[in-house]
Coordinates of C-alpha atoms in Angstrom, one line a residue:
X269 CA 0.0 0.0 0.0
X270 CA 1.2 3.8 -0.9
X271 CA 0.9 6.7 0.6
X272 CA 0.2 9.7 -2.1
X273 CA 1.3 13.5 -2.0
X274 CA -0.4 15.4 -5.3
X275 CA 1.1 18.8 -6.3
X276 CA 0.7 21.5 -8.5
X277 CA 1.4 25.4 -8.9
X278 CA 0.3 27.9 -11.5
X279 CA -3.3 28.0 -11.3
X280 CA -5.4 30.5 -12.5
X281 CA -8.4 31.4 -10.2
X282 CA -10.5 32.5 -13.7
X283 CA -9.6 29.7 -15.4
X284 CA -11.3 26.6 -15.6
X285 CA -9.2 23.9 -13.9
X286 CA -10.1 20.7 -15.1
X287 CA -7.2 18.3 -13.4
X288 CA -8.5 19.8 -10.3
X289 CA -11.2 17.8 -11.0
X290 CA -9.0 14.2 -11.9
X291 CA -7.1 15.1 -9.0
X292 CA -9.9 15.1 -6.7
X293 CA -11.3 11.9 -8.6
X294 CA -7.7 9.6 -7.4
X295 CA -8.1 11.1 -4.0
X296 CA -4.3 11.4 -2.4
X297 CA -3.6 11.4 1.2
X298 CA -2.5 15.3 0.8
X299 CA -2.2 17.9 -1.9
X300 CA 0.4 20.8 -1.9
X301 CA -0.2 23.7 -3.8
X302 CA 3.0 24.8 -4.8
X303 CA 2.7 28.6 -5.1
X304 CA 1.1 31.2 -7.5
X305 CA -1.9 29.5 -6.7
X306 CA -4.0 32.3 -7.9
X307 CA -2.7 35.1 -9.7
X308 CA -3.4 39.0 -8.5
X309 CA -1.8 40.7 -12.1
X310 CA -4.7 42.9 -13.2
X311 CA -4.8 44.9 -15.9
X312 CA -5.6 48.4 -16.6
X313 CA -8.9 47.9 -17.1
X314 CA -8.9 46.0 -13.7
X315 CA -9.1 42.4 -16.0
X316 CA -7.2 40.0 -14.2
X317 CA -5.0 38.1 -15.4
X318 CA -1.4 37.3 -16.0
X319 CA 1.4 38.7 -18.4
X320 CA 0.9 36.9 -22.0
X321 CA -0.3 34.1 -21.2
X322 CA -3.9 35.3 -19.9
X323 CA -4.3 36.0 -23.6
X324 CA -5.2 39.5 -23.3
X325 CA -2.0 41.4 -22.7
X326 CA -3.3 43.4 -20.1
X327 CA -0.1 45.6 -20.1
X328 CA 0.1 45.9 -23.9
X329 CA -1.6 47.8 -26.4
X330 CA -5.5 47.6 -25.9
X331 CA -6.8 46.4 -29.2
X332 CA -8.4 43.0 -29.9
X333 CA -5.9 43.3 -33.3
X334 CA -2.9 44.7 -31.7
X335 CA -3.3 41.7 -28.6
X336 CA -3.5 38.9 -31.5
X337 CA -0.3 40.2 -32.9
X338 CA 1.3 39.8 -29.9
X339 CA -0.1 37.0 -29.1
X340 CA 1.6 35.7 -32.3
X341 CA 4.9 36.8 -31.4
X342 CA 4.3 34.9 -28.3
X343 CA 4.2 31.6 -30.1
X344 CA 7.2 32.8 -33.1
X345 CA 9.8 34.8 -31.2
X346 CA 9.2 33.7 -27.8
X347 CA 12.3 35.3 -26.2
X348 CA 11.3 39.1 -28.1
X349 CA 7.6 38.1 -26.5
X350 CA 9.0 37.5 -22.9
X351 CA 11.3 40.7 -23.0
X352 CA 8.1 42.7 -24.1
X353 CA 5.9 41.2 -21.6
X354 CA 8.6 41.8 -18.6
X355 CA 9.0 45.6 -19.8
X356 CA 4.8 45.4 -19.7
X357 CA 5.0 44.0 -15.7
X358 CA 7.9 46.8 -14.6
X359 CA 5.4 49.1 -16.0
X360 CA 2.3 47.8 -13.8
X361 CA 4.3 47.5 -10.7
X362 CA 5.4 50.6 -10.7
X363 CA 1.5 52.1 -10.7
X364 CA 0.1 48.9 -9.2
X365 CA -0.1 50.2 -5.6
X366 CA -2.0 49.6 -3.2
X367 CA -4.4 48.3 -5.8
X368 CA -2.8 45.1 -5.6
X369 CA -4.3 43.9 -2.2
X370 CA -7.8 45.2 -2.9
X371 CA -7.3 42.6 -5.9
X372 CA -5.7 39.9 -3.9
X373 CA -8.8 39.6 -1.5
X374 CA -10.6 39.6 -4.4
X375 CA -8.8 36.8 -5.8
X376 CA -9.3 34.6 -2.5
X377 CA -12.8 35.3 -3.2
X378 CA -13.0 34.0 -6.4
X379 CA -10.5 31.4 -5.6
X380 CA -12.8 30.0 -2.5
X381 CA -16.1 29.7 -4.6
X382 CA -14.5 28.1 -7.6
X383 CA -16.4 25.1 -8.5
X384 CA -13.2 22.8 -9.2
X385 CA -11.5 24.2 -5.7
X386 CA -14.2 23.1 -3.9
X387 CA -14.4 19.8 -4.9
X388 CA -10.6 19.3 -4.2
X389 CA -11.0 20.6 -1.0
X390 CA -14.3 18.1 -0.2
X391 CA -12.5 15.2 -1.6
X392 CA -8.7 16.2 -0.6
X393 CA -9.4 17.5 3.2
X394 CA -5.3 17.4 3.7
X395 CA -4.0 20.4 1.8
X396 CA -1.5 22.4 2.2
X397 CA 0.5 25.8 0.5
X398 CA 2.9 27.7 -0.2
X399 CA 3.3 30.8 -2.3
X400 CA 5.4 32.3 -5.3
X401 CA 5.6 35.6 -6.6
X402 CA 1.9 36.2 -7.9
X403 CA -0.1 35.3 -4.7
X404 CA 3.6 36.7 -2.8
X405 CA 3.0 40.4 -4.1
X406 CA 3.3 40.7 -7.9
X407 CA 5.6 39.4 -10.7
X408 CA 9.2 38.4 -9.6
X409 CA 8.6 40.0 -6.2
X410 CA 11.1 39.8 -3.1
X411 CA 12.0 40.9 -0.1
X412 CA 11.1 44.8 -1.2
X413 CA 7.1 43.9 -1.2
X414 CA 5.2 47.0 -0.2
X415 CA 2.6 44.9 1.3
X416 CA 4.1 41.6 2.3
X417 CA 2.4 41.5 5.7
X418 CA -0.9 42.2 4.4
X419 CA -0.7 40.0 1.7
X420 CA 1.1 36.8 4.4
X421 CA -1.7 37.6 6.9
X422 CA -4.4 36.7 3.9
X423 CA -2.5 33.6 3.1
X424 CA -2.2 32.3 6.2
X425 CA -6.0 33.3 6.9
X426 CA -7.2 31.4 3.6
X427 CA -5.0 28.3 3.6
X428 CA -4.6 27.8 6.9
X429 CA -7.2 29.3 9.1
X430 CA -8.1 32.3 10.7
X431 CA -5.9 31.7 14.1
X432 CA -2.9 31.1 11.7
X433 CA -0.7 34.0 12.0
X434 CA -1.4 34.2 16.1
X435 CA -0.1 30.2 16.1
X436 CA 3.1 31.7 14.1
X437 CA 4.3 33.5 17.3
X438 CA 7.6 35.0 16.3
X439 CA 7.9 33.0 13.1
X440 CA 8.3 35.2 9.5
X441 CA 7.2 34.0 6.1
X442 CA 4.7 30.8 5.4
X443 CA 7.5 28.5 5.4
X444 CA 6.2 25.0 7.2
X445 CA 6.9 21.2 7.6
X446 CA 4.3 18.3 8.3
X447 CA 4.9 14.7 9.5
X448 CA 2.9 11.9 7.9
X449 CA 2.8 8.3 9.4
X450 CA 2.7 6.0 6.3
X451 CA 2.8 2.3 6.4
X452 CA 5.9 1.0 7.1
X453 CA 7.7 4.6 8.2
X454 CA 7.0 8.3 8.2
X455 CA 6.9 11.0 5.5
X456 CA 8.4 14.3 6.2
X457 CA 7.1 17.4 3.6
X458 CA 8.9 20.5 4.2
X459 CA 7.4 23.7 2.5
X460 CA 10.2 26.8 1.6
X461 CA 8.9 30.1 1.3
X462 CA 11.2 32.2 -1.2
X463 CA 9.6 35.3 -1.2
X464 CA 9.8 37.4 2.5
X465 CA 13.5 37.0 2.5
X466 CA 14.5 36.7 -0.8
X467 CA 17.2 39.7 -3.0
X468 CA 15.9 41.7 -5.3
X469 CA 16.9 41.0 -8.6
X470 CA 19.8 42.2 -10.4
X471 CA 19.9 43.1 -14.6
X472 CA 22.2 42.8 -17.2
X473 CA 23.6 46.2 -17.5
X474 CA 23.4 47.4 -21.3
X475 CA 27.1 49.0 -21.1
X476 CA 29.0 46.3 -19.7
X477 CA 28.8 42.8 -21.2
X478 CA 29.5 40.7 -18.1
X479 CA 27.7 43.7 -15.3
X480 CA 24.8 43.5 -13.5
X481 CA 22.8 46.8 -11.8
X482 CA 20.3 47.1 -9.2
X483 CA 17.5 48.7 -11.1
X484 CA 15.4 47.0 -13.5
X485 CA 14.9 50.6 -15.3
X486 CA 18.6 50.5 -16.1
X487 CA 19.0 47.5 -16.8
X488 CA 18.2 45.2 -19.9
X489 CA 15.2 43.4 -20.5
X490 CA 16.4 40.3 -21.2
X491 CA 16.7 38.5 -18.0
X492 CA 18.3 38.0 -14.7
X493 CA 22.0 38.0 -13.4
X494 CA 23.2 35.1 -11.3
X495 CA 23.9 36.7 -7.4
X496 CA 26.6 37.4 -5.9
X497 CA 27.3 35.8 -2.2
X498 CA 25.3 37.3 0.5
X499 CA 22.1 37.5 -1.5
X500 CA 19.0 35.7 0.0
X501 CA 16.6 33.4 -1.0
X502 CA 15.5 31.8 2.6
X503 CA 16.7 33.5 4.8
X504 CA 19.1 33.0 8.4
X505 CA 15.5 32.5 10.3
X506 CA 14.3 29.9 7.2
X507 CA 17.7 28.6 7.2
X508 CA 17.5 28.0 10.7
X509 CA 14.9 26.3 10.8
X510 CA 14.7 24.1 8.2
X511 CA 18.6 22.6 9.4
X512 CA 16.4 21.7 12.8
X513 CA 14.0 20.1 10.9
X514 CA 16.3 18.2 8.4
X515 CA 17.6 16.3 11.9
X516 CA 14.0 14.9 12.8
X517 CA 13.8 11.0 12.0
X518 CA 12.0 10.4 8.7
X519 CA 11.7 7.4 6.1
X520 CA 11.3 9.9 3.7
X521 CA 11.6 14.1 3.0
X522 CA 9.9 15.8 0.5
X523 CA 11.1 19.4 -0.3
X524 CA 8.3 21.8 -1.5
X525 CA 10.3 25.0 -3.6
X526 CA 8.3 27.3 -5.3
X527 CA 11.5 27.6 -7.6
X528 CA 13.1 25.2 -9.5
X529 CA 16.0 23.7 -7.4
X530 CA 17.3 21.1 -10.0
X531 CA 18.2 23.2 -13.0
X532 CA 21.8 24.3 -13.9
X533 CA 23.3 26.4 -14.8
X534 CA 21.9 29.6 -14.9
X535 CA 21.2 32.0 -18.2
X536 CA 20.9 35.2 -17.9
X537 CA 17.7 35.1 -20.1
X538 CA 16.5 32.3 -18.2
X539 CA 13.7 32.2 -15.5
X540 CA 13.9 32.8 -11.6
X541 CA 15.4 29.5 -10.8
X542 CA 18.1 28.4 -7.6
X543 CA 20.7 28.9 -10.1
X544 CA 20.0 32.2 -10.0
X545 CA 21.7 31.8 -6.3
X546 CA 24.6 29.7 -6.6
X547 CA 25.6 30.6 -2.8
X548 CA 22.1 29.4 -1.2
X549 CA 22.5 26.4 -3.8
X550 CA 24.9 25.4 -2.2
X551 CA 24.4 26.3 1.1
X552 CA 21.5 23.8 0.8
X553 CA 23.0 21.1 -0.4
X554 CA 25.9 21.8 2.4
X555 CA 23.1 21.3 5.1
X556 CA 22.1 18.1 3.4
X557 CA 25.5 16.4 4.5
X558 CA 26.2 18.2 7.4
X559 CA 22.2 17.3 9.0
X560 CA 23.1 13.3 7.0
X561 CA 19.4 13.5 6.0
X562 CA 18.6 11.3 4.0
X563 CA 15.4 10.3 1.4
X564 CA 15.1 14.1 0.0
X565 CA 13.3 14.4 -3.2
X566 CA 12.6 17.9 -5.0
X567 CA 9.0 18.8 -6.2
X568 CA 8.9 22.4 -7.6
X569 CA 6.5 24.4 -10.1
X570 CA 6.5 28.1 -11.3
X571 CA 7.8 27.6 -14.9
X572 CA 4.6 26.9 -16.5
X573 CA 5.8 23.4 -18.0
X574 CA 6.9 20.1 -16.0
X575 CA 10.2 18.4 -16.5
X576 CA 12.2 16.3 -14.1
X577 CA 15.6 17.3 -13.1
X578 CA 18.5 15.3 -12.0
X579 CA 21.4 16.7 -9.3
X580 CA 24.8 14.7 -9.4
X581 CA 26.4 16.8 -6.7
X582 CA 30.2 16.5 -6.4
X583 CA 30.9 15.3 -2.9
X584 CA 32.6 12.0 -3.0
X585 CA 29.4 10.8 -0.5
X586 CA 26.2 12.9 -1.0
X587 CA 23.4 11.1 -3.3
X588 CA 21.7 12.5 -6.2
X589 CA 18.6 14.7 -5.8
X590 CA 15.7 14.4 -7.9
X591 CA 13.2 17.7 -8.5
X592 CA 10.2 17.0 -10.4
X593 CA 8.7 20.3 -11.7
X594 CA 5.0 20.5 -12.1
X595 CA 3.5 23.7 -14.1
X596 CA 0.7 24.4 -14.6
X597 CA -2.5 23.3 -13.5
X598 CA -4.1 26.1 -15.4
X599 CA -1.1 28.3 -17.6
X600 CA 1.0 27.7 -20.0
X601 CA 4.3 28.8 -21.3
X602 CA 5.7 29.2 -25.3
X603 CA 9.5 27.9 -24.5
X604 CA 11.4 26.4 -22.4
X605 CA 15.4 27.1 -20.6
X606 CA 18.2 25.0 -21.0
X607 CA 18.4 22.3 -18.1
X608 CA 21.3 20.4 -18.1
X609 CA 20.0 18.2 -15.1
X610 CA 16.9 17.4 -17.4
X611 CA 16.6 13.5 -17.7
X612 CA 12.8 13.4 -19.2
X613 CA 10.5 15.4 -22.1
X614 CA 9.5 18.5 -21.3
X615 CA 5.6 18.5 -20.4
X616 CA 4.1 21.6 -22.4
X617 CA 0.6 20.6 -21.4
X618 CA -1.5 21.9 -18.4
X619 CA -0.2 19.3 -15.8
X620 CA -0.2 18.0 -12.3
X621 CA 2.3 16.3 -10.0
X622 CA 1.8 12.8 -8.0
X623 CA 4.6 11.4 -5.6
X624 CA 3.8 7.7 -4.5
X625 CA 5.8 6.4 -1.3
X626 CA 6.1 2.5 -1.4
X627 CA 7.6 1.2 1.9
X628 CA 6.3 -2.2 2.5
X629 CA 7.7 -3.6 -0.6
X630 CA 10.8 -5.7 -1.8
X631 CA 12.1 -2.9 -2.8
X632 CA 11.0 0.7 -1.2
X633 CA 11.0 3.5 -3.1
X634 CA 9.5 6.8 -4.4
X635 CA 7.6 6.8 -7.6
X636 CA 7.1 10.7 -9.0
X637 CA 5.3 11.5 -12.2
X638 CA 4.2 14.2 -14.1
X639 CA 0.5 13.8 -15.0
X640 CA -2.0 15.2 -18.0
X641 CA -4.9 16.7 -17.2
X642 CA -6.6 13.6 -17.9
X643 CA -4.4 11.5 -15.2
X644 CA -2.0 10.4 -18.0
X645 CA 1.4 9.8 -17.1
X646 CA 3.8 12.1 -19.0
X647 CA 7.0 11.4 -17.3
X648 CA 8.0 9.9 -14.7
X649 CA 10.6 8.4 -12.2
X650 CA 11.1 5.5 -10.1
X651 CA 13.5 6.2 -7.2
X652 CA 14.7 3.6 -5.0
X653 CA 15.2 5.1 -1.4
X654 CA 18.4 2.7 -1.4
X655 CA 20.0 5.7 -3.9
X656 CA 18.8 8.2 -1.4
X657 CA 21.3 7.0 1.1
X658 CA 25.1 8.6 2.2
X659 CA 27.7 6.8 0.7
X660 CA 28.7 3.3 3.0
X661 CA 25.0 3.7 4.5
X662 CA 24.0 0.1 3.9

């Protein structure tokens, strides 16, 4: 018998959500929403939606004409169509404002009466979240949020009751871990927040070929720059935390990222990714060996495609770590970055994530796939938890 974790992350509150629905249908022990799990871009005639992919534009020209052109570009020159649409979202956050929570309470709204929600919630009880940058604040958001503590004290109210930022005490962020007894052991699912801590961003400067700057209106539109050490992601009191938890006893640890952690290396026209933070990249996989946990897995979203990712650290004695990227339930995305950890297809489809613990077998193991909206398998991996030991761990 297995005990079953379902994922996903991009979801669309406006949208119709079908695998919602197939999700609800196979009825996993728990589902983790994996962040932007509704979207509060709006545009400027208050339609929300997000950046190209909403299929209106809503920071673009206003034309039904001028929208299908772009839309165009979209699917021909997808890198020319993501520079456009990040120049578009630097425009609306600068006059978004305090606009942006009046729509994210709207959003819960819409979010809580969706038909498709509420039949994952009545046949899913178990569920829990994190966020990412559109239910965070806005696009690519960090640390610098305006409204972070409004916008954490709706999350927490929504996902996880209205008591739930009192129970936090002291504790920043949404960041959380669960224990699951399974047969035959215990499952341990760790949730990162990389939003309230995380550096803001810095651009490829457009007079110096290897530079970066700090502002995004000086900078080119074509992308990220790796960070330098000393830039955050988690955070000392994430970090903290999360080395105490990595020395509970588990059978098994599942890590929750918002980001992509298995991707490498990072392009600097490439997406918001842990490459993008070599230092706390490493730092993580540093507190791997030093905490000896073992049976970590990966599962990650934001991208807006799935693909399953490979790590082959080099320490003589650390074993490899497996993300599996699900994206997304409801949105979409023209292209795709170079992975060099890839080791399946790239799912372009609307998709959905399903991790399977087996302990009371021959062999134990954790199966991961990537599955159509349908419940279709579309990659997968099988993962014996005998490679997810130390070196001379028996």
């Amino acid at each position: 018998m297995s005990w079953s974790l379902a994922y996903g992350s991009c979801h669309h509150q406006s949208k119709p959500a079908p695998a919602l629905l197939t999700i609800a249908s196979t009825k996993p022990d728990v589902f983790a929403w994996l962040g932007d799990n509704l979207y509060n871009d709006y545009s400027v005639s208050s339609d929300f939606c997000e950046p190209i992919s909403c299929g209106t534009w809503p920071e673009a020209l206003r034309s039904r004409g001028q929208a299908w052109i772009l839309e165009q570009l979209a699917r021909r020159a997808p890198r020319l169509a993501a520079r456009v649409a990040r120049r578009r979202v630097r425009q609306h956050n600068k006059r978004a404002g305090s606009r942006d929570i009046e729509a994210l309470q709207r959003n819960y709204a819409t979010l809580g009466g969706k038909y498709e929600f509420q039949a994952l919630r009545s046949a899913v009880p178990r569920q829990i979240a994190t966020w990412d940058d559109h239910d965070f604040c806005r696009n690519d958001a960090g640390s610098t949020c305006p409204h972070a503590s409004t916008s954490r004290a709706l999350f927490l109210s929504f996902w996880r009751g209205a008591n739930a930022t009192a129970a936090r005490g002291q504790r920043g962020g949404v960041y959380e871990g669960y224990m699951y007894s399974v047969p035959g052991g215990t499952v341990q699912v760790l949730l990162l927040d990389l939003r309230t801590w995380r550096s803001d961003h810095l651009y490829p400067s457009p007079h110096d070929a290897g530079g970066c700057v700090s502002s995004a209106s000086e900078g080119l539109d074509c992308g990220y720059c790796a960070q330098p050490a000393g830039a955050m992601l988690l955070g000392e009191e994430q970090w903290n935390w999360l080395a105490e938890e990595m020395r509970r006893p588990a059978t098994v640890r599942v890590i929750g990222s918002s980001l992509q952690f298995g991707s490498w290396p990072h392009n600097r026209n490439g997406d918001e990714t842990w490459a993008a933070f070599p230092h706390e990249h490493a730092r993580m996989l540093h507190l791997l060996r030093e905490t000896r946990a073992e049976g970590v897995v990966f599962i990650s979203g934001d991208l807006h495609y799935g693909e399953i990712s490979r790590v082959s650290p080099s320490e003589p004695d650390m074993y490899p770590l497996y993300d599996v990227t699900s994206s997304g339930l409801t949105q979409s995305w023209p292209s795709f970055a170079t992975n060099d950890n890839r080791v399946s297809t790239v799912v372009r489809d609307n998709n959905w994530g399903r991790l399977q613990v087996w302990l009371e077998v021959e062999e134990p193991r954790v199966d991961i796939a990537i599955m159509g909206v349908d419940g279709t398998p579309l990659a997968n991996v099988s993962i014996p938890l005998r490679e997810l030991r130390f070196a001379g761990r028996l």
